[in-house]
GROMACS .gro file of C-alpha atoms in nm:
model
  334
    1UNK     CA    1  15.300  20.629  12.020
    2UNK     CA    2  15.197  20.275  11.928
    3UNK     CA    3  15.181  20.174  11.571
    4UNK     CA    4  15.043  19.880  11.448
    5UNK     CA    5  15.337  19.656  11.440
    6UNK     CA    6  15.325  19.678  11.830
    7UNK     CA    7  15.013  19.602  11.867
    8UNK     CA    8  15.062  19.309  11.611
    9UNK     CA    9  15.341  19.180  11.828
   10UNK     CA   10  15.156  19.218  12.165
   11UNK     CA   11  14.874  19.026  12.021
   12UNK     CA   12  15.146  18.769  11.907
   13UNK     CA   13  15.307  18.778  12.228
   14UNK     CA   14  14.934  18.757  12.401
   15UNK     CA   15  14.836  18.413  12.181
   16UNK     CA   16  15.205  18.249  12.308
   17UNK     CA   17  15.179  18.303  12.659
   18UNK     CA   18  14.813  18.139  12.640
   19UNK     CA   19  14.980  17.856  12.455
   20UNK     CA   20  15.198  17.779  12.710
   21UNK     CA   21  14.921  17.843  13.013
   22UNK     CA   22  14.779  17.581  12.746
   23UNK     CA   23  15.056  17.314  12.760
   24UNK     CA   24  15.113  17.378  13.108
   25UNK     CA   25  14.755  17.243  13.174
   26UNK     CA   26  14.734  16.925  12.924
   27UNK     CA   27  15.140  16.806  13.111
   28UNK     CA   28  14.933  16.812  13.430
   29UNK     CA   29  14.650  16.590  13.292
   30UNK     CA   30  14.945  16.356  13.251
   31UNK     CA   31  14.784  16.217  12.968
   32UNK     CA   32  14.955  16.118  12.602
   33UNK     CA   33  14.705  16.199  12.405
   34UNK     CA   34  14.600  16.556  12.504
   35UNK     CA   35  14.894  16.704  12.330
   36UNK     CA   36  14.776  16.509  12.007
   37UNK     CA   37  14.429  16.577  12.046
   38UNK     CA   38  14.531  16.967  12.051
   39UNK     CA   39  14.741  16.915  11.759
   40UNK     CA   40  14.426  16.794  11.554
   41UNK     CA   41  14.236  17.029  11.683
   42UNK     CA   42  14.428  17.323  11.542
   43UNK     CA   43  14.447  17.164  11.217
   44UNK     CA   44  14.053  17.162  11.271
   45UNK     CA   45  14.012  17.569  11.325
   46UNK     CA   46  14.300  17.618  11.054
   47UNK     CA   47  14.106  17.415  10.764
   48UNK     CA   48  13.773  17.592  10.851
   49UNK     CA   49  13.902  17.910  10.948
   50UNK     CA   50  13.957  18.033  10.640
   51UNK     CA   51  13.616  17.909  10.469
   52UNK     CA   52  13.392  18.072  10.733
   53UNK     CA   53  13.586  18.425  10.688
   54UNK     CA   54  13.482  18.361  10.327
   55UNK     CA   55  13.188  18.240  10.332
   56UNK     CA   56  13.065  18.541  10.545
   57UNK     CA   57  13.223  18.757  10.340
   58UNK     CA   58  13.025  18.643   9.990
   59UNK     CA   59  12.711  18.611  10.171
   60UNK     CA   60  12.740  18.964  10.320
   61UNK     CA   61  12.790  19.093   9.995
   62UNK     CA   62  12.526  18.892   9.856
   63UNK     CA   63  12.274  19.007  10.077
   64UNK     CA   64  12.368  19.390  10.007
   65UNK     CA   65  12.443  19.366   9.657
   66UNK     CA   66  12.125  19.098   9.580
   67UNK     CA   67  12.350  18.916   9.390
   68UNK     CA   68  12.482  18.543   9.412
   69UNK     CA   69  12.898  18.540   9.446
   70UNK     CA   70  12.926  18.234   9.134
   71UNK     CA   71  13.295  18.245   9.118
   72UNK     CA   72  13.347  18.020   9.462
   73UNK     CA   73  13.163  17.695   9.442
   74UNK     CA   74  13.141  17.474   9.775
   75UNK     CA   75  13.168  17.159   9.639
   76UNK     CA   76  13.517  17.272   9.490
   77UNK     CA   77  13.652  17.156   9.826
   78UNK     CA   78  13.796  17.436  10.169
   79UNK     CA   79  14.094  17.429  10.042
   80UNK     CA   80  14.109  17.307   9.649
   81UNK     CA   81  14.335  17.407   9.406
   82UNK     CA   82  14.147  17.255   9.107
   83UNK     CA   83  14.057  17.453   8.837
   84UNK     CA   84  13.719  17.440   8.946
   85UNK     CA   85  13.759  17.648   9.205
   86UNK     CA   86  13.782  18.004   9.230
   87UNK     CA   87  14.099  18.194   9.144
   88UNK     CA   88  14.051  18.457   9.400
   89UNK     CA   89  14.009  18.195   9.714
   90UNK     CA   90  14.316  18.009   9.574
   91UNK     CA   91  14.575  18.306   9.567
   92UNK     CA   92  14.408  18.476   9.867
   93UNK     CA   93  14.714  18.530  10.082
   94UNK     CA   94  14.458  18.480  10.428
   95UNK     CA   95  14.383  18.130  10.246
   96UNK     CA   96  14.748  17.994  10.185
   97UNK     CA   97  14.855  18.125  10.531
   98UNK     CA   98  14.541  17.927  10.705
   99UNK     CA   99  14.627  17.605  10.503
  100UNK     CA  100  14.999  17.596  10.497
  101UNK     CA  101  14.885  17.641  10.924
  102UNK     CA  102  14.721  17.366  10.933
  103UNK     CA  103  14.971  17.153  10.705
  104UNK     CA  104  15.234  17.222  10.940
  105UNK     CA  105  15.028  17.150  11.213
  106UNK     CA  106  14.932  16.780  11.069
  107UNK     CA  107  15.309  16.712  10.964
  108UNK     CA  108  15.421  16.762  11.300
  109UNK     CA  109  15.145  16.553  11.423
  110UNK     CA  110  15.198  16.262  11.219
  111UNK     CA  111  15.613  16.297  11.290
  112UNK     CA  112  15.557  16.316  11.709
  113UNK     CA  113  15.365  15.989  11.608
  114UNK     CA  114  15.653  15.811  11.372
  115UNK     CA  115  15.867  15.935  11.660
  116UNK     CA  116  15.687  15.724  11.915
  117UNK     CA  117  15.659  15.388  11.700
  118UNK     CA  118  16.019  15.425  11.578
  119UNK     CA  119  16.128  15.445  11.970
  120UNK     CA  120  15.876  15.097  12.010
  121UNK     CA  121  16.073  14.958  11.707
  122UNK     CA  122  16.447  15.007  11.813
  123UNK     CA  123  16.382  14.965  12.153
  124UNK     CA  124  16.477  14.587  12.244
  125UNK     CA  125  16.703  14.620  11.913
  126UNK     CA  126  17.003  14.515  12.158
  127UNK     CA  127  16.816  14.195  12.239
  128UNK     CA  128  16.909  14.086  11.906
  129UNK     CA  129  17.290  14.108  11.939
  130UNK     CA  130  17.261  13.819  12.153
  131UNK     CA  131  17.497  13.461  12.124
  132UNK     CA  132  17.249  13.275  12.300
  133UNK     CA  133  17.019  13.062  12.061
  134UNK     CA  134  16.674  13.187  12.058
  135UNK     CA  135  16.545  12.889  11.853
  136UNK     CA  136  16.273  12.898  11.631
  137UNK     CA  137  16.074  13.219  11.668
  138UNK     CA  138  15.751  13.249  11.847
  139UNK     CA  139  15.681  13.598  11.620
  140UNK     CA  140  15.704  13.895  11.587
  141UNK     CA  141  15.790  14.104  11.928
  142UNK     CA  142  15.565  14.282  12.109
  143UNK     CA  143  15.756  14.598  12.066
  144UNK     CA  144  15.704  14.540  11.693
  145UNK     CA  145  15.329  14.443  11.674
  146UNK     CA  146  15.231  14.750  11.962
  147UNK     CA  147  15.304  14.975  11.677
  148UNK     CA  148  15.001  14.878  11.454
  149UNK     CA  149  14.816  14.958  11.784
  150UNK     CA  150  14.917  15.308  11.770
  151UNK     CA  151  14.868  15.322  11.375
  152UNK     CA  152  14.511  15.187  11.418
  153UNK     CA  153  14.456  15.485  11.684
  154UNK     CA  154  14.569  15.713  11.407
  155UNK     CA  155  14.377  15.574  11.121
  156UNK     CA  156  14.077  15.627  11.347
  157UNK     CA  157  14.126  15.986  11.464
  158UNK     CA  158  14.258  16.103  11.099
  159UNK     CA  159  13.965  15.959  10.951
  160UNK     CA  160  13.734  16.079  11.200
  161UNK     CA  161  13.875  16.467  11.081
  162UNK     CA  162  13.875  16.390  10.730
  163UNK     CA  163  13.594  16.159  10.670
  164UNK     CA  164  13.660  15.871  10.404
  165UNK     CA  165  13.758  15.482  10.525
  166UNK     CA  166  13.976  15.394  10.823
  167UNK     CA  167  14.159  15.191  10.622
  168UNK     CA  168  14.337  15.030  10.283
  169UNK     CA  169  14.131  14.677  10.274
  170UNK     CA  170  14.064  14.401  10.490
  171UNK     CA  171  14.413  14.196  10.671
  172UNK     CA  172  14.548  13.967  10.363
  173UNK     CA  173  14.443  13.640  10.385
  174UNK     CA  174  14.747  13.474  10.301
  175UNK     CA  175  15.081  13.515  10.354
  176UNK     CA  176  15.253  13.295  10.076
  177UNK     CA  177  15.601  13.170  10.062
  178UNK     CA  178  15.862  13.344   9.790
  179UNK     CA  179  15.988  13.092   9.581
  180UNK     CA  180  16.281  13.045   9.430
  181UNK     CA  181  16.156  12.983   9.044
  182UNK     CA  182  15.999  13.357   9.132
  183UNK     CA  183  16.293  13.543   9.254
  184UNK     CA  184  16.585  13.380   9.064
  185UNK     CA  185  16.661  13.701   8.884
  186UNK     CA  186  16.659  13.890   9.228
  187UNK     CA  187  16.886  13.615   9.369
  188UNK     CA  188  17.125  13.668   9.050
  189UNK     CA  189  17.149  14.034   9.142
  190UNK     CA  190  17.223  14.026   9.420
  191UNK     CA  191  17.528  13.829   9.376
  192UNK     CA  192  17.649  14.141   9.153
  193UNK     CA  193  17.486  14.347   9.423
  194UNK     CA  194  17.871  14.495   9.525
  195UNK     CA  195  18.023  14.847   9.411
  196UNK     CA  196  17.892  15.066   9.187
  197UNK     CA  197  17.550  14.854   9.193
  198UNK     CA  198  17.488  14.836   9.556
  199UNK     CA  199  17.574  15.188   9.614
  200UNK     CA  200  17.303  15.341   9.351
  201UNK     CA  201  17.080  15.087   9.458
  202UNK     CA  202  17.081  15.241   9.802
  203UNK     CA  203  17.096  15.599   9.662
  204UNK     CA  204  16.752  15.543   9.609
  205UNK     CA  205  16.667  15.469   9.956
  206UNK     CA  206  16.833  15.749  10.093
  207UNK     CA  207  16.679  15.968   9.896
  208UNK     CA  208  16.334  15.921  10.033
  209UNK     CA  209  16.202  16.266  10.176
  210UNK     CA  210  16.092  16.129  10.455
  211UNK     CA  211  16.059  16.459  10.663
  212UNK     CA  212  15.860  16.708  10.447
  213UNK     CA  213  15.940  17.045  10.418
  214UNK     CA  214  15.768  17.310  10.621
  215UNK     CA  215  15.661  17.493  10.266
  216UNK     CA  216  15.487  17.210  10.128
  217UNK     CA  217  15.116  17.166  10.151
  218UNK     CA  218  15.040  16.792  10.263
  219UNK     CA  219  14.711  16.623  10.186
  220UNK     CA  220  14.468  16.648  10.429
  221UNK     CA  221  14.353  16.261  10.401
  222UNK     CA  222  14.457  15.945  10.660
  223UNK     CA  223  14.694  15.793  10.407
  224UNK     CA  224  14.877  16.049  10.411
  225UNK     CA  225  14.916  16.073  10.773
  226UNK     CA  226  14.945  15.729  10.841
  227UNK     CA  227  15.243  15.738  10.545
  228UNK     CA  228  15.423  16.012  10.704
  229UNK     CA  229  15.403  15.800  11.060
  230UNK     CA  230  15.555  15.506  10.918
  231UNK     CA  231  15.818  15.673  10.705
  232UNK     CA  232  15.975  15.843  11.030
  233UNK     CA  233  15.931  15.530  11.189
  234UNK     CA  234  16.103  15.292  10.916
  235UNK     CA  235  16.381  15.564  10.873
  236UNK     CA  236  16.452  15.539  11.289
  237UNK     CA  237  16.476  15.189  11.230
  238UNK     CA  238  16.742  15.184  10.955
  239UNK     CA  239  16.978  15.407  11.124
  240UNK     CA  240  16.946  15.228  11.461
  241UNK     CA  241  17.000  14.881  11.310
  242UNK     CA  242  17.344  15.030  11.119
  243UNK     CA  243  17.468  15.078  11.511
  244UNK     CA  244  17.387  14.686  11.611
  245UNK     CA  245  17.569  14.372  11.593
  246UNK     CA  246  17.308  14.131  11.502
  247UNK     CA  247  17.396  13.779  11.588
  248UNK     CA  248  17.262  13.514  11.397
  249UNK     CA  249  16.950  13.385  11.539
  250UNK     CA  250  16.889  13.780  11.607
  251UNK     CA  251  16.914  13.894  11.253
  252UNK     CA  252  16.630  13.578  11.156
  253UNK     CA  253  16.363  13.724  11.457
  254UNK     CA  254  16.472  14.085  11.335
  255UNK     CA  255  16.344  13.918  10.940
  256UNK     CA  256  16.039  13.790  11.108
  257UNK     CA  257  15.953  14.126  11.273
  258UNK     CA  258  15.984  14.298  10.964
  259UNK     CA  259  15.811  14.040  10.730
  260UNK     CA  260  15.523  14.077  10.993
  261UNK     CA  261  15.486  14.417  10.908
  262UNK     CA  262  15.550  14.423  10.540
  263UNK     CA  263  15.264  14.188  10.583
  264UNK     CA  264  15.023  14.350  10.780
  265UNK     CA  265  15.099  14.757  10.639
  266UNK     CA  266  14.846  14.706  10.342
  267UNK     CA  267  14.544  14.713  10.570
  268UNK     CA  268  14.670  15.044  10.690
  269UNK     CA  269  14.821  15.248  10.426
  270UNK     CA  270  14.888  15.237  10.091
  271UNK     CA  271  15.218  15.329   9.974
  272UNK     CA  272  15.470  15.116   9.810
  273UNK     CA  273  15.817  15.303   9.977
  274UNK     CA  274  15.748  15.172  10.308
  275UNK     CA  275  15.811  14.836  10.199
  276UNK     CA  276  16.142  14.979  10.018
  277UNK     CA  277  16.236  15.089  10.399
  278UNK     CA  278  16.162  14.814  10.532
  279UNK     CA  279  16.394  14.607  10.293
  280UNK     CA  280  16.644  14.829  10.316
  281UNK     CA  281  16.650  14.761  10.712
  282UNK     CA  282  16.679  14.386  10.677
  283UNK     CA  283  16.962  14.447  10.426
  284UNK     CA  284  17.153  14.663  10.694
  285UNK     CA  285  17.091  14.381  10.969
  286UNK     CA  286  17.228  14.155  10.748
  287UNK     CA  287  17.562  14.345  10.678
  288UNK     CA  288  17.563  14.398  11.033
  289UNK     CA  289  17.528  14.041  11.114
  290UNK     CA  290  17.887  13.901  11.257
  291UNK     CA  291  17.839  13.552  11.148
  292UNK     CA  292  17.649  13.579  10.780
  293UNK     CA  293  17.814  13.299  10.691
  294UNK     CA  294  17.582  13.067  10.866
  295UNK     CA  295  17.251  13.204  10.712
  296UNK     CA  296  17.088  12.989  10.396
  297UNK     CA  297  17.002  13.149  10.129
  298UNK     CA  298  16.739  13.457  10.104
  299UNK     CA  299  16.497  13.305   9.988
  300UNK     CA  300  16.492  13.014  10.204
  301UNK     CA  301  16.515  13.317  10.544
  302UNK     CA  302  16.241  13.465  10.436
  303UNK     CA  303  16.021  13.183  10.402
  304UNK     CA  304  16.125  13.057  10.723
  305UNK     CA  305  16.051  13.403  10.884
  306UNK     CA  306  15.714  13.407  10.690
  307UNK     CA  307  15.620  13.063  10.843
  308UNK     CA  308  15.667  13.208  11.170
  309UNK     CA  309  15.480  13.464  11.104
  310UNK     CA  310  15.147  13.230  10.978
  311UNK     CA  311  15.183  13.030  11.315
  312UNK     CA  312  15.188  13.338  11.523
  313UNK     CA  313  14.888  13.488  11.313
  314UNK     CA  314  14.681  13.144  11.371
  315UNK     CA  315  14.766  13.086  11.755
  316UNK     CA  316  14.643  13.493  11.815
  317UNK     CA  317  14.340  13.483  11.631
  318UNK     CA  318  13.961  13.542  11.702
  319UNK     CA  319  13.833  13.782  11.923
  320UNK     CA  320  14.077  13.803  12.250
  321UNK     CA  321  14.353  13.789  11.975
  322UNK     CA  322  14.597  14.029  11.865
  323UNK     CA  323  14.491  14.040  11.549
  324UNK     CA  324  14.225  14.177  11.693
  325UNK     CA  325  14.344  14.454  11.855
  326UNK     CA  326  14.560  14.569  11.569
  327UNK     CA  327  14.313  14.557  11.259
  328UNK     CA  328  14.037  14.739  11.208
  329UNK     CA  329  13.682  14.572  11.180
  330UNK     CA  330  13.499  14.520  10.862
  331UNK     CA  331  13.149  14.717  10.949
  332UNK     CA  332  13.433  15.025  11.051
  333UNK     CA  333  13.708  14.973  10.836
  334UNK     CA  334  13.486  15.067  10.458
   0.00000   0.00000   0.00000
């Protein structure tokens, strides 16, 4: 005799196999983006799921009863937990179950998409082991720009879900030089930047959450995708550069890629530990640099990296630019 945990598990069992007919059909399109596309989609049905079960629900009882159901309020948001917003909808099991669906859905999302730019990021990182002298740098790679490509894609489509802007602010006009009268006290530290010191400093790093846990309810806005995308693709970064011997001249382009980006990630996103990553990857190159010795001092690297990074921002301007392809316009962008 069937019961209804059977049929609960052939219906489970029914949904999986369609999944995979699913899959089966987008890996024979052959195309990158239909996985993601399905991704967002399901995040899609999970959000409103759970407010059209509801919302039938009151107004079927409002039209039987005559009466007006005052406790849930639209404008307190599908899935808000303000105390605006009805107690009932809030602690409804069916509504937690819908949302924390559609969280995990995003997360893993905006991970498959740090897990593509990180592979862009480390993948020439051997280049930079190199003895040969690169001379003065032309700019940031194109392994290292072709990332903002993909974040621009993402600031579109998660903006495009969630409404709002596709982005932070215009591209920063400027990209000024760090001097030394401004950093003196940083320079001071980190001569007593050994032991105890160093290792808390770094403590702090590490203990970025950078993968979220599958419990916790993300925020269904682009910054918060766009964050998540860059943290997995920062952290990818630091671990790969701990396995390279940077030479020299391949620890100053690694500077200039990364001083590029700490430049550019404003326009994008706004969250102050991705530039915390980002430092702590330049200060792994540099203990992973065989020949440290012949580097000036910080602040003098990274103004020489930052000059780079004006030139190459000047020579690929206007409209058949790369600045152009990686920022987001003005009449779309607010």
């Amino acid at each position: 005799r069937a019961t209804f945990g059977d049929e609960e598990n052939d219906l489970g069992r029914l949904v999986e196999n369609c999944m995979m007919d699913l899959l089966d059909e987008l890996d024979a399109l052959g195309t990158k983006t239909a996985k993601a596309d399905l991704t967002l989609a399901i995040v899609e049905m999970c959000r409103v799921a759970q407010g059209s079960v509801f919302d039938d629900i009151a107004a079927s009882i409002a039209t039987h009863t005559g009466s007006i159901n005052k406790q849930r309020s639209t404008k307190a948001g599908l899935f808000a937990t303000s105390p605006g917003q009805s107690s009932t909808v809030a602690s409804n099991p069916t509504s937690e179950r819908f949302r924390l669906a559609a969280s995990r859905a995003l997360n893993l999302y905006a991970m498959d998409k740090g897990n593509e730019a990180g592979e862009l990021l480390c993948s020439r990182l051997l280049d930079l082991t190199k003895d040969d002298p690169i001379g003065e740098s032309a700019g940031p790679r194109a392994c290292v720009w072709s990332i903002l490509t993909l974040v621009k894609s993402v600031c579109y489509e998660s903006a495009n879900l969630f409404g709002g802007p596709k982005r932070v602010g215009p591209v920063p006009e400027n990209l000024e030089d760090e001097y030394t009268s401004l950093t003196l006290s940083r320079r001071q530290q980190a001569v007593r930047s050994s032991g105890l010191a160093f290792d808390v400093e770094r403590m702090f790093v590490e203990k970025v959450i950078v993968y979220p846990h599958p419990s916790e309810m993300v925020d269904f806005q682009r910054n918060s995708v766009v964050a998540l995308l860059l943290k997995v693709a920062f952290k990818a970064l630091i671990e790969n550069a701990r396995n390279v011997r940077f030479s020299v001249n391949g620890y100053r382009q690694f500077l200039v890629d990364l001083e590029f980006l700490k430049f550019m990630i404003p326009h994008y996103v706004e969250d102050e530990v991705l530039e915390n990553l980002l430092t702590e990857a330049v200060k792994c190159a540099k203990e992973r640099c065989h020949n440290s010795a012949m580097l000036n001092e910080d602040t003098e690297e990274i103004n020489q990296a930052r000059a780079a990074v004006r030139d190459f921002m000047a020579v690929n301007d206007g409209e058949e630019g790369i600045l152009n392809r990686i920022s987001i316009p003005d009449e779309e962008g607010d």
